[in-house]
Short mmCIF file of C-alpha atoms (C1' of nucleotides) in Angstrom, two decimals:
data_model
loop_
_atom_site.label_atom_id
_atom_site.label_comp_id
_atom_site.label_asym_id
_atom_site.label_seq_id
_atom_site.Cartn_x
_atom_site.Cartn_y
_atom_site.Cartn_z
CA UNK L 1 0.00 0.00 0.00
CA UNK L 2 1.02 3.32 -1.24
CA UNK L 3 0.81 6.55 0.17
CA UNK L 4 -1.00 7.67 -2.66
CA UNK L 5 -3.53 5.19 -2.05
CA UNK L 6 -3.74 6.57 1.17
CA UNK L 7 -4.04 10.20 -0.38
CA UNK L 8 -6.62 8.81 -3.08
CA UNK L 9 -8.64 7.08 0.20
CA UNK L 10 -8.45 10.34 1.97
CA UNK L 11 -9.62 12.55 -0.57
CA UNK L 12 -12.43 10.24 -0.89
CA UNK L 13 -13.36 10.47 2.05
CA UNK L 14 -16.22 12.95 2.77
CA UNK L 15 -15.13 14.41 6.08
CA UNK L 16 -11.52 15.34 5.19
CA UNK L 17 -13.06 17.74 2.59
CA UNK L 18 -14.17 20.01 5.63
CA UNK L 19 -10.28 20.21 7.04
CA UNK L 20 -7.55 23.32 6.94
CA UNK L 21 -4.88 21.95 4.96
CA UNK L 22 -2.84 21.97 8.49
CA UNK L 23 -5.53 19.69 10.04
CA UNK L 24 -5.60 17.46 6.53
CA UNK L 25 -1.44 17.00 6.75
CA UNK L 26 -1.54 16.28 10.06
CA UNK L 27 -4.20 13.28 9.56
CA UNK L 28 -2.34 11.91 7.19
CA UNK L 29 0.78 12.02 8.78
CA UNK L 30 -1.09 10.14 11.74
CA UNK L 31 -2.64 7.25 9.79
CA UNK L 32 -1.22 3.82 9.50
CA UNK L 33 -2.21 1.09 7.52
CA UNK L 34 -2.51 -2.27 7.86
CA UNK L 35 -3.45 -5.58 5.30
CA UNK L 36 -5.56 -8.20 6.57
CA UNK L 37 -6.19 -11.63 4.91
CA UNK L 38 -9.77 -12.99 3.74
CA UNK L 39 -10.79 -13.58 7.31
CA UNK L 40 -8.31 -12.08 9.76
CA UNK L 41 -9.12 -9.98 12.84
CA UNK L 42 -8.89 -6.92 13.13
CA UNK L 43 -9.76 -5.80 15.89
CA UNK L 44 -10.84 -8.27 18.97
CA UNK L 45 -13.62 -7.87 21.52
CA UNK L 46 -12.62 -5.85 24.32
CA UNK L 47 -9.71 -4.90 23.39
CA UNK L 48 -8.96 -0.71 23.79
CA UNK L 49 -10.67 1.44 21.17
CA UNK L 50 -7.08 3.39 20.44
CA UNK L 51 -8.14 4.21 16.73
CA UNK L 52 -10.80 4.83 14.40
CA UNK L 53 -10.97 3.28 11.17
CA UNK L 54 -11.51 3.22 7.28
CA UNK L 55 -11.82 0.78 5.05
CA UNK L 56 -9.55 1.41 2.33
CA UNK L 57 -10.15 -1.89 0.37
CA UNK L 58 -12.05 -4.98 0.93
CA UNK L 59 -14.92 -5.74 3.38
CA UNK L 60 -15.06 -6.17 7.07
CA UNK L 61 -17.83 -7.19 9.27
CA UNK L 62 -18.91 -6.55 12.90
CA UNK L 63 -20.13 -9.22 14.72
CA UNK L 64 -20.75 -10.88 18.52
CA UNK L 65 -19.72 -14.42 19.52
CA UNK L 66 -22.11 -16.04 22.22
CA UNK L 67 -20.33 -18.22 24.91
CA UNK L 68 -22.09 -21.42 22.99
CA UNK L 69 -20.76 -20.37 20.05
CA UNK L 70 -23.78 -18.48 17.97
CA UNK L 71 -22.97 -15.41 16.61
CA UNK L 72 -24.84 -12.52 15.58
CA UNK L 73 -23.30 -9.77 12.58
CA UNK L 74 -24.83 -6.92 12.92
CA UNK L 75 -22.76 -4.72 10.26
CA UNK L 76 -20.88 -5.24 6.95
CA UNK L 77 -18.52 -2.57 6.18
CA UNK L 78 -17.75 -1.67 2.95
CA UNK L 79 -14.63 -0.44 1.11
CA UNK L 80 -14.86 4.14 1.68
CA UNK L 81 -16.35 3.81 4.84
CA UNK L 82 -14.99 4.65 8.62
CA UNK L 83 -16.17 2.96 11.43
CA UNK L 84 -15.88 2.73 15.39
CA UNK L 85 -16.71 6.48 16.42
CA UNK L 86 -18.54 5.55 19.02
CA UNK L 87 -16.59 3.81 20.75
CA UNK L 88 -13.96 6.26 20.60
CA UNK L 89 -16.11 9.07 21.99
CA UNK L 90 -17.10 6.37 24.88
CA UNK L 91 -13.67 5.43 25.43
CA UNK L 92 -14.88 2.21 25.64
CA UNK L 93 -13.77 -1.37 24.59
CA UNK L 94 -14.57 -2.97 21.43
CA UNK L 95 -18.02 -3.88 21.93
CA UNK L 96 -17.88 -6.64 18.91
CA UNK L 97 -15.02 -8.62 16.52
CA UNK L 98 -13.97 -6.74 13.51
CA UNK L 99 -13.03 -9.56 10.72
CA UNK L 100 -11.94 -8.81 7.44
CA UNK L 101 -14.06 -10.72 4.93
CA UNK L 102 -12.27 -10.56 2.32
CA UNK L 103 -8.21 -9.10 1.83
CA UNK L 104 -8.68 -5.81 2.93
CA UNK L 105 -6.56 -2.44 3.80
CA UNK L 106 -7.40 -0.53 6.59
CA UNK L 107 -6.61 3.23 7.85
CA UNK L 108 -5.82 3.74 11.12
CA UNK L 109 -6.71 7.17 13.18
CA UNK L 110 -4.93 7.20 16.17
CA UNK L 111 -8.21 8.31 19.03
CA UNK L 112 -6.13 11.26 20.38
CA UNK L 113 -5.76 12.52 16.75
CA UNK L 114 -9.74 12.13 16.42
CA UNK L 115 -10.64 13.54 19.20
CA UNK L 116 -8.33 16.38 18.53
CA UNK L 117 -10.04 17.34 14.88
CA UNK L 118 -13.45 16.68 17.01
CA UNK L 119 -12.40 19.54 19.51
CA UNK L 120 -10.80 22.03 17.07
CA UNK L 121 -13.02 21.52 13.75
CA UNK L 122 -16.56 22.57 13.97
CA UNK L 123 -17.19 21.37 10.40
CA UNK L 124 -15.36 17.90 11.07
CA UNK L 125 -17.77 18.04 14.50
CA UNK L 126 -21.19 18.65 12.10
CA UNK L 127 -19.72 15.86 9.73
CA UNK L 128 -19.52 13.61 12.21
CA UNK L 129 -23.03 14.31 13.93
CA UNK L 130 -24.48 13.33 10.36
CA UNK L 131 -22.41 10.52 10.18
CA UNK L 132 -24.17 9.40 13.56
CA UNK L 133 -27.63 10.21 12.73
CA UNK L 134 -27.42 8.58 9.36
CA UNK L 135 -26.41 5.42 11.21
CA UNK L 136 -29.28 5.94 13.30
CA UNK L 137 -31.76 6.19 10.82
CA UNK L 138 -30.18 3.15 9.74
CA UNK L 139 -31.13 1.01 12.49
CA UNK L 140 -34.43 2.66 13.15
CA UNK L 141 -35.41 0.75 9.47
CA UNK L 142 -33.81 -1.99 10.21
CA UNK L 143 -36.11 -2.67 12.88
CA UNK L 144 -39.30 -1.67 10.77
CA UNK L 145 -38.15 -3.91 8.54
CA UNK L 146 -37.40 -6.80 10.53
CA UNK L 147 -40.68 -5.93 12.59
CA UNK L 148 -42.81 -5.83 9.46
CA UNK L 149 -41.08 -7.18 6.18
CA UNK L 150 -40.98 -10.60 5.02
CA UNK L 151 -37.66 -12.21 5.20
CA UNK L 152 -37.11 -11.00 1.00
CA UNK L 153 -37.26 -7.48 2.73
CA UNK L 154 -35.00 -7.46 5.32
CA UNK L 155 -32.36 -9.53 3.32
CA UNK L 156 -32.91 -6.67 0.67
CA UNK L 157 -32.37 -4.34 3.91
CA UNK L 158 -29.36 -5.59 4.74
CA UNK L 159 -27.70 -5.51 1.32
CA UNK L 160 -29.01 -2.04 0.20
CA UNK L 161 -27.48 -0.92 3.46
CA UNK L 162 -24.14 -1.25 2.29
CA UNK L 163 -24.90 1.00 -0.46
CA UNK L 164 -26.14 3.42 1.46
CA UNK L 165 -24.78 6.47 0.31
CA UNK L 166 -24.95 8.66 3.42
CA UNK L 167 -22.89 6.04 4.94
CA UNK L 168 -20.62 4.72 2.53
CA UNK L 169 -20.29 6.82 -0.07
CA UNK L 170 -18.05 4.83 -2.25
CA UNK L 171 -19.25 1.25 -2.64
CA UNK L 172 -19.20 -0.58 -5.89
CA UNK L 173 -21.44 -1.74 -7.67
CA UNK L 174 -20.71 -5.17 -6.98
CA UNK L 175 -19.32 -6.86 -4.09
CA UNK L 176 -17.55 -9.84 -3.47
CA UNK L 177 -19.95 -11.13 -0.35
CA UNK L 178 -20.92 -14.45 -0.06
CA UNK L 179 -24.52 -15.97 0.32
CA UNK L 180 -23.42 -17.08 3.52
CA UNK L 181 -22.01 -14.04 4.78
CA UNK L 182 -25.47 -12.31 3.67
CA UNK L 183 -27.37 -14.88 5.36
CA UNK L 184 -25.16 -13.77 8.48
CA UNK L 185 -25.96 -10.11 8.03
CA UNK L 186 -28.94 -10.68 7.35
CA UNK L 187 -30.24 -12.78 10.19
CA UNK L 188 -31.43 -15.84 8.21
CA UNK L 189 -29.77 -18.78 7.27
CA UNK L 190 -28.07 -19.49 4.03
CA UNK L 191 -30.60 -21.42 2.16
CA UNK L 192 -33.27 -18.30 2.88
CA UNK L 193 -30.91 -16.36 1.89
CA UNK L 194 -29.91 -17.42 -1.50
CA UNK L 195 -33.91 -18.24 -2.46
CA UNK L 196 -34.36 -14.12 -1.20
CA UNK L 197 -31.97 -13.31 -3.62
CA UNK L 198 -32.82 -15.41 -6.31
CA UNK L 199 -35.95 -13.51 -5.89
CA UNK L 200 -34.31 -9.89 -6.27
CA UNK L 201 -32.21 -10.87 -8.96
CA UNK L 202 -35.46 -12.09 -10.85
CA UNK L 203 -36.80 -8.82 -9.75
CA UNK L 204 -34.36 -6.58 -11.49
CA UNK L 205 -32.80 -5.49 -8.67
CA UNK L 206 -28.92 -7.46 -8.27
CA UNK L 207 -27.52 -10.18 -10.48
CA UNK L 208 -25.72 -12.95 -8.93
CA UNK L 209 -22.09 -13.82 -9.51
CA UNK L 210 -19.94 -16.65 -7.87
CA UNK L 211 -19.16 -15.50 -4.36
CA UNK L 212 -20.44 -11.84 -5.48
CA UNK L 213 -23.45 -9.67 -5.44
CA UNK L 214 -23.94 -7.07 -8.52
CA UNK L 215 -26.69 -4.03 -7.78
CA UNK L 216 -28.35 -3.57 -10.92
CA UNK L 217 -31.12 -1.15 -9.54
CA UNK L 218 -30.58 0.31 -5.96
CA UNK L 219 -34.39 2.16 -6.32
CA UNK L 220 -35.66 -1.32 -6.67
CA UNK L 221 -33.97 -2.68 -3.48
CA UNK L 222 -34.18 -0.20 -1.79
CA UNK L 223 -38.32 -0.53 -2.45
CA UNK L 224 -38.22 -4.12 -1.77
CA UNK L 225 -36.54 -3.46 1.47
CA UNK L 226 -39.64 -1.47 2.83
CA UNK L 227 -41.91 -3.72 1.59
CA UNK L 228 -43.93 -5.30 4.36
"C1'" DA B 1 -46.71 -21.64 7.44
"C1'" DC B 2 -42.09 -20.89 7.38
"C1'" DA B 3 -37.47 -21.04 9.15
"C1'" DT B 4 -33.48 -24.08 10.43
"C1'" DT B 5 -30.00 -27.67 9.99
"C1'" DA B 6 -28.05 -31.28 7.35
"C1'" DA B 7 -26.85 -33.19 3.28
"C1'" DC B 8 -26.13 -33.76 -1.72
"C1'" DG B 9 -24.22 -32.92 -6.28
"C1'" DA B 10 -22.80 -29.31 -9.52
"C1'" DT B 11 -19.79 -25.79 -10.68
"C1'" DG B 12 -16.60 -21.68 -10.69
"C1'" DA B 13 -11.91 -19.80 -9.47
"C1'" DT M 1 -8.95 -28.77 -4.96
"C1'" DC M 2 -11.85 -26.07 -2.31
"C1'" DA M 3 -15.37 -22.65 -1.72
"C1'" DT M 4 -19.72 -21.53 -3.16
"C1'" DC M 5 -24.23 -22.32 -4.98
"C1'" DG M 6 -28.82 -24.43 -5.78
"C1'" DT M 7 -31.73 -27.72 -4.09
"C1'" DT M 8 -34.20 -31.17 -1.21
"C1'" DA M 9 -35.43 -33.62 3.06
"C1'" DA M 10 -36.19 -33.84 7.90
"C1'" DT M 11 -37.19 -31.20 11.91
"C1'" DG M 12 -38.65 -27.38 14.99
"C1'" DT M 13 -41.49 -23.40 16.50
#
DNA sequence: ACATTAACGATGA
DNA sequence: TCATCGTTAATGT
C-alpha cells in the first residue's frame, strides 16, 4: 500500500473535505495502515478502542460471539467507509469482533488525533453528527423492517445498506460477499438467503455472480426493502 | 406456514 | 482442490 492510495482514500473520504490543509497534513501524517487476509481480525472484543478506522479496500464485518458459540453480525462494512466512532467518543472497549471478509486495507486514526479534529473543527464536529444520525436512521429501518417485512425485505435491507450512500459513499457496484455471509448479516440462514436473492435478482434489482453480489437497480432494493 | 440444519451434487476460481 | 451455490429432506417453533 502506497501513500497515494492513502491520499486517493483520503480525498475520498467525505469528512476530510471540511479540514484546513494543516488539520488534513496532520491526519495523514497520523494514519497507519494495515493488510488483513480474507478472514483475519482486526480488531478483537474488548480490546482498547485506540483508533478509528476506514476501510480502504475490501470488506469487514462486525459481529458478537455467544459463549455457545452463535454469533450474531450486525454490520458489513464496505470499502470508503470509517467505522468505530462511538466507541472512541465512549472510550470504551470494542463492543464486537472486527473480521476482514475478504483481503482488505485498513486506515488507522490514532483516538487522540480524532478527538483532537473533534475539539478544534466545527465542520469535522457537524460531519460527524451526520455521520451518527445517518447510522441511526439506519437502524431505526432496520427494525421496521425486521418488525414488518418478510424475510425478501430485510435480506434486501441488509444488502441495500451497504450502499447506502450517506454512509458509505463509495461502494461498488458489486461486491464480493458471499450468500453465507449475507445470510449472516442478514439474520437468516443461508438457504433463505440465497432463495431471497434469487428472488431480487429475478426482480431486477442485483444479479448474482460466484461469491459476489452485482446491484443492478438500488431504487428497486431499496423498495423491496420497505416492503412489508 | 415458514425457518433451520443437514446433506447432496454441480460448478466456478 | 476447495469454496460456493442451488436444491431437497427432515425437523422445529
Amino acid at each position: 500500500m502506497t501513500a497515494d492510495s492513502l491520499a486517493l482514500f483520503l480525498a475520498q473520504s467525505s469528512w476530510t473535505s471540511s479540514l484546513t490543509t494543516e488539520e488534513a497534513a496532520r491526519v495523514r501524517r497520523a494514519i497507519t495502515l494495515r493488510s488483513y487476509p480474507a478472514g483475519g481480525a482486526v480488531f478483537a472484543k474488548g480490546t482498547p478502542t485506540a483508533h478509528w478506522a476506514g476501510v480502504v479496500e475490501g470488506m469487514l464485518k462486525l459481529d458478537n460471539i455467544t459463549a455457545e458459540g452463535r454469533t450474531s453480525t450486525f454490520a458489513g462494512v464496505p470499502s470508503g467507509a470509517w467505522f468505530g466512532e462511538g466507541s472512541v467518543l465512549k472510550d470504551e472497549p470494542r463492543p464486537y469482533a472486527v473480521t476482514a471478509l475478504t483481503d482488505s486495507v485498513v486506515a488507522l486514526l490514532p483516538r487522540s488525533e480524532f478527538l483532537r479534529l473533534l475539539h478544534e473543527s466545527h465542520p469535522f464536529a457537524l460531519w460527524l453528527i451526520g455521520q451518527l444520525n445517518a447510522r441511526l436512521a439506519h437502524y431505526v429501518a432496520l427494525v421496521q423492517s425486521d418488525r414488518l417485512g418478510d424475510t425478501t425485505a430485510q435480506v434486501a435491507h441488509s444488502l441495500s445498506g451497504l450502499f447506502n450512500d450517506a454512509l458509505f459513499p463509495n461502494t461498488a457496484r458489486r461486491i464480493t460477499l458471499s450468500q453465507e455471509e449475507l445470510g449472516r448479516l442478514s439474520g437468516v440462514s443461508r438457504q433463505v438467503a440465497n432463495r431471497a436473492l434469487q428472488e431480487l435478482q429475478d426482480r431486477g434489482a442485483i444479479r448474482l455472480g460466484y461469491g459476489s453480489i452485482e446491484v443492478i437497480d438500488l431504487k428497486i432494493l431499496q423498495a423491496i426493502a420497505r416492503e412489508g
